[in-house]
Amino acid sequence: MIGSTVIASHRNAGLDLLAFSRDRLGFVCHLKRTYGDVVAFRLGPERMVLLSHPEHMHEVLVRQHRAFLKGRRGDVSKQFLGQGLLNSEGALHQRQRHLLQPAFHRQRLAQYATVMTIFAARLRQSWQDGDTLDMAPVMMQLTLAIAAKTLFDADVEAEAIAIGQAITTLLQGSPRMSLPLAPLLRFVPLPSQRRLRRAQDYLDTLIYRLIDERRVTGGERGDVLSMLVGAQTEDGSPLSPRQIHDEALTLLLAGHETTALALSWTWYLLAHHPEVDAAMQAEIQTVLGERLPTVADLPQLQYTRMVFTEALRLYPPAWLMTRRARQEVTIGDYRFAPGTFFLLSPYLMHHDARFFPEPEAFVPTRWAAPPEAGPARHAYLPFGGGPRQCLGEGFAWMEGLLVLTTLAQMWRMALVPGLPVEPWGLVTLRPRQGIPVRLARR
Ligand code: HEM
């Protein structure tokens, strides 16, 4: 920070590093509660700034986006996602986003809807009345199978558990690994490093197998894998196997993990609020009766949409975004030096009473009217904003609503008493002990 004396500044670099690595969510909530909208602090050698006001987030993500890079050197996710769309910068990012965009156009999304509903319908048939399940891994396996089928025309259901475990290993390793100096840890033969390596090798092998199979079978199947295998760089050469791998793995990860979490948190909230569950069920019965939902039903499922919107407010899976200043930047009244690392928290903003009255309450009907003008209009940010806004937002809404209606049409979930449910801020916002529920057939 340059030339300001009023910014809330928190100094306890050593202890903070410990607190941050132990409980990221608790740590940033504490900073916001204690210091407010803009908090400068240090984690070890790194200068950091926590932002959680809508106007500031809008400045960084939209108005001044050119002044920022997404990550930082040595960022752990670059180790396993490489130069895929989540991590790439500048011209490479623009070119790859342009290449992949058509797979997410409205007409293309509509073709994915049937797979989403059929997979969810198959799942609901496999359940028994009175079963106890942890919805978190169940939703991960479902959305993973849907992403693989729609984006890569691949059937991975048999491997879904192993893939899910490998991804969890990488994500659990990531918060620690993204701490300052952590890249050096890679060279230390700790058991945790070996686990990370194994998980990474497993996923790499899987992705290269899918690419090789597609090369052999060939043909334009109109899915993302065909687009990548058939794509050319500016000089007319095909994408390198590494680049295809990075994009495919990025989409497989980004395309299922967050949606699974959004659904898991929605089941948790519905189980906690039977009156909301009943209102949603009434809408499903009116619109669909006993038949399965299609994409044409989505505009009528307005209450269900509000439920999902509100769940994404309370538990935004992408709860913390990161940016690094490429140059000196001014945000609000403050100037920051080049290299400053910014943490932007949709979670903190979504829980701020200035923008969402009674922020801790689950009130889907708060979305019946569009948000008022003023800062509140940028206060809801589950999919980010600006040129790096989520590419799969339309996909996620469609999948979320179709899966929610298909499963809720047949099953009600009750929380298993005595088992705590607690948000855990890893790279994404996960339920620390899962979402254990008991199923009751409607
Ligand atoms: C509820 C589900 C989802 C949530 C909450 C979510 C959230 C986000 C957020 C916040 C970002 C921006 C991160 C940043 O700016 O730092 C993002 C980026 C991205 N998301 Fe999603 N996402 C979801 C589902 C999906 C799906 C289903 C796909 C693909 C099928 C997807 C693919 C991507 C990609 C490729 C990016 C990188 C875009 C870029 O940098 O150009 N996401 N997502």
XYZ file of C-alpha atoms in Angstrom, residues 253-403:
151
model
C -12.299 -29.938 -12.656
C -14.005 -26.540 -13.063
C -16.968 -28.219 -14.736
C -17.990 -30.439 -11.849
C -16.499 -29.514 -8.486
C -18.206 -26.160 -7.951
C -21.595 -27.327 -9.237
C -21.441 -30.374 -6.955
C -20.740 -28.106 -3.986
C -23.564 -25.728 -4.921
C -25.955 -28.697 -5.054
C -24.648 -30.200 -1.806
C -25.131 -26.924 0.063
C -28.608 -26.592 -1.450
C -29.595 -30.036 -0.085
C -28.261 -29.005 3.299
C -30.332 -25.810 3.307
C -33.476 -27.574 2.082
C -33.116 -30.221 4.779
C -32.819 -27.445 7.354
C -35.820 -25.488 6.036
C -38.795 -27.813 5.445
C -41.045 -24.824 4.593
C -38.777 -23.910 1.651
C -38.586 -27.569 0.613
C -42.427 -27.729 0.640
C -42.773 -24.545 -1.452
C -40.239 -25.853 -3.974
C -42.032 -29.198 -4.129
C -45.364 -27.454 -4.765
C -43.810 -25.657 -7.743
C -42.265 -28.866 -9.100
C -45.624 -30.649 -8.871
C -47.466 -27.789 -10.583
C -44.963 -27.426 -13.416
C -43.969 -31.065 -13.944
C -46.292 -33.423 -12.072
C -44.588 -36.799 -12.392
C -42.667 -36.192 -15.621
C -38.966 -35.413 -15.769
C -37.864 -31.794 -16.320
C -36.563 -30.552 -19.661
C -34.739 -27.360 -20.541
C -38.073 -25.868 -21.705
C -39.420 -26.122 -18.120
C -36.662 -24.034 -16.572
C -38.315 -20.609 -17.040
C -41.367 -21.886 -15.110
C -39.305 -23.207 -12.195
C -38.854 -19.752 -10.722
C -38.989 -20.605 -7.042
C -36.499 -23.451 -7.554
C -34.197 -20.951 -9.272
C -34.503 -18.618 -6.274
C -33.589 -21.492 -3.950
C -30.430 -22.219 -5.950
C -29.593 -18.498 -6.174
C -29.895 -18.117 -2.417
C -27.799 -21.238 -1.768
C -25.054 -19.781 -3.987
C -25.245 -16.578 -1.953
C -24.857 -18.286 1.419
C -22.277 -20.844 0.286
C -20.525 -19.550 -2.851
C -18.286 -22.468 -3.933
C -15.723 -20.009 -5.374
C -15.592 -18.146 -2.069
C -12.205 -16.478 -2.636
C -10.707 -15.210 -5.898
C -7.138 -14.027 -6.296
C -5.437 -11.355 -8.410
C -1.933 -9.872 -8.522
C -1.335 -6.230 -9.455
C 0.918 -5.916 -12.545
C 1.413 -2.230 -11.884
C 0.561 0.379 -9.272
C -3.238 0.435 -8.836
C -5.750 2.657 -7.062
C -8.750 0.978 -5.472
C -11.191 3.272 -3.681
C -9.047 5.720 -1.711
C -5.958 3.532 -1.667
C -2.935 3.026 -3.882
C -1.139 -0.295 -4.001
C 2.328 -1.214 -5.207
C 2.968 -3.500 -8.182
C 3.038 -7.145 -7.116
C 0.427 -6.715 -4.345
C -1.590 -9.890 -4.039
C -5.371 -9.384 -3.695
C -7.873 -11.738 -2.117
C -11.430 -10.993 -3.271
C -14.132 -12.643 -1.256
C -17.647 -13.141 -2.631
C -18.378 -15.027 0.616
C -17.753 -11.967 2.799
C -19.749 -9.743 0.470
C -22.684 -12.176 0.367
C -22.796 -12.185 4.179
C -22.734 -8.393 4.544
C -25.916 -6.939 6.074
C -25.470 -3.682 4.114
C -26.234 -5.558 0.904
C -28.322 -8.503 2.121
C -30.592 -7.800 5.114
C -30.456 -10.652 7.652
C -27.551 -12.100 5.724
C -27.367 -15.395 7.613
C -31.032 -16.255 6.928
C -31.960 -18.562 4.039
C -34.664 -16.527 2.273
C -35.086 -17.544 -1.391
C -37.845 -14.954 -1.921
C -35.327 -12.144 -1.470
C -34.588 -12.846 -5.156
C -38.199 -12.266 -6.276
C -37.272 -8.675 -7.221
C -34.043 -7.622 -8.990
C -31.372 -6.124 -6.689
C -31.609 -2.389 -6.090
C -29.285 0.080 -7.772
C -26.158 1.130 -5.873
C -23.382 -1.120 -4.548
C -25.855 -4.003 -4.027
C -26.072 -4.506 -7.784
C -22.493 -5.846 -7.811
C -22.838 -7.567 -4.448
C -23.793 -11.012 -5.764
C -20.810 -12.627 -7.403
C -20.846 -16.427 -7.291
C -19.546 -16.620 -10.872
C -17.050 -13.760 -10.715
C -17.104 -10.917 -13.245
C -15.349 -9.248 -16.165
C -13.439 -11.084 -18.891
C -12.565 -13.946 -16.522
C -16.166 -14.529 -15.476
C -17.096 -18.197 -15.273
C -17.286 -19.726 -18.736
C -19.631 -22.433 -17.486
C -22.212 -20.232 -15.749
C -25.044 -21.184 -18.121
C -24.024 -24.839 -17.878
C -24.026 -24.628 -14.063
C -27.472 -23.015 -13.801
C -28.968 -25.569 -16.141
C -27.348 -28.525 -14.430
C -28.119 -27.194 -10.953
C -31.807 -26.719 -11.685
C -32.287 -29.962 -13.629
C -30.529 -32.094 -11.007
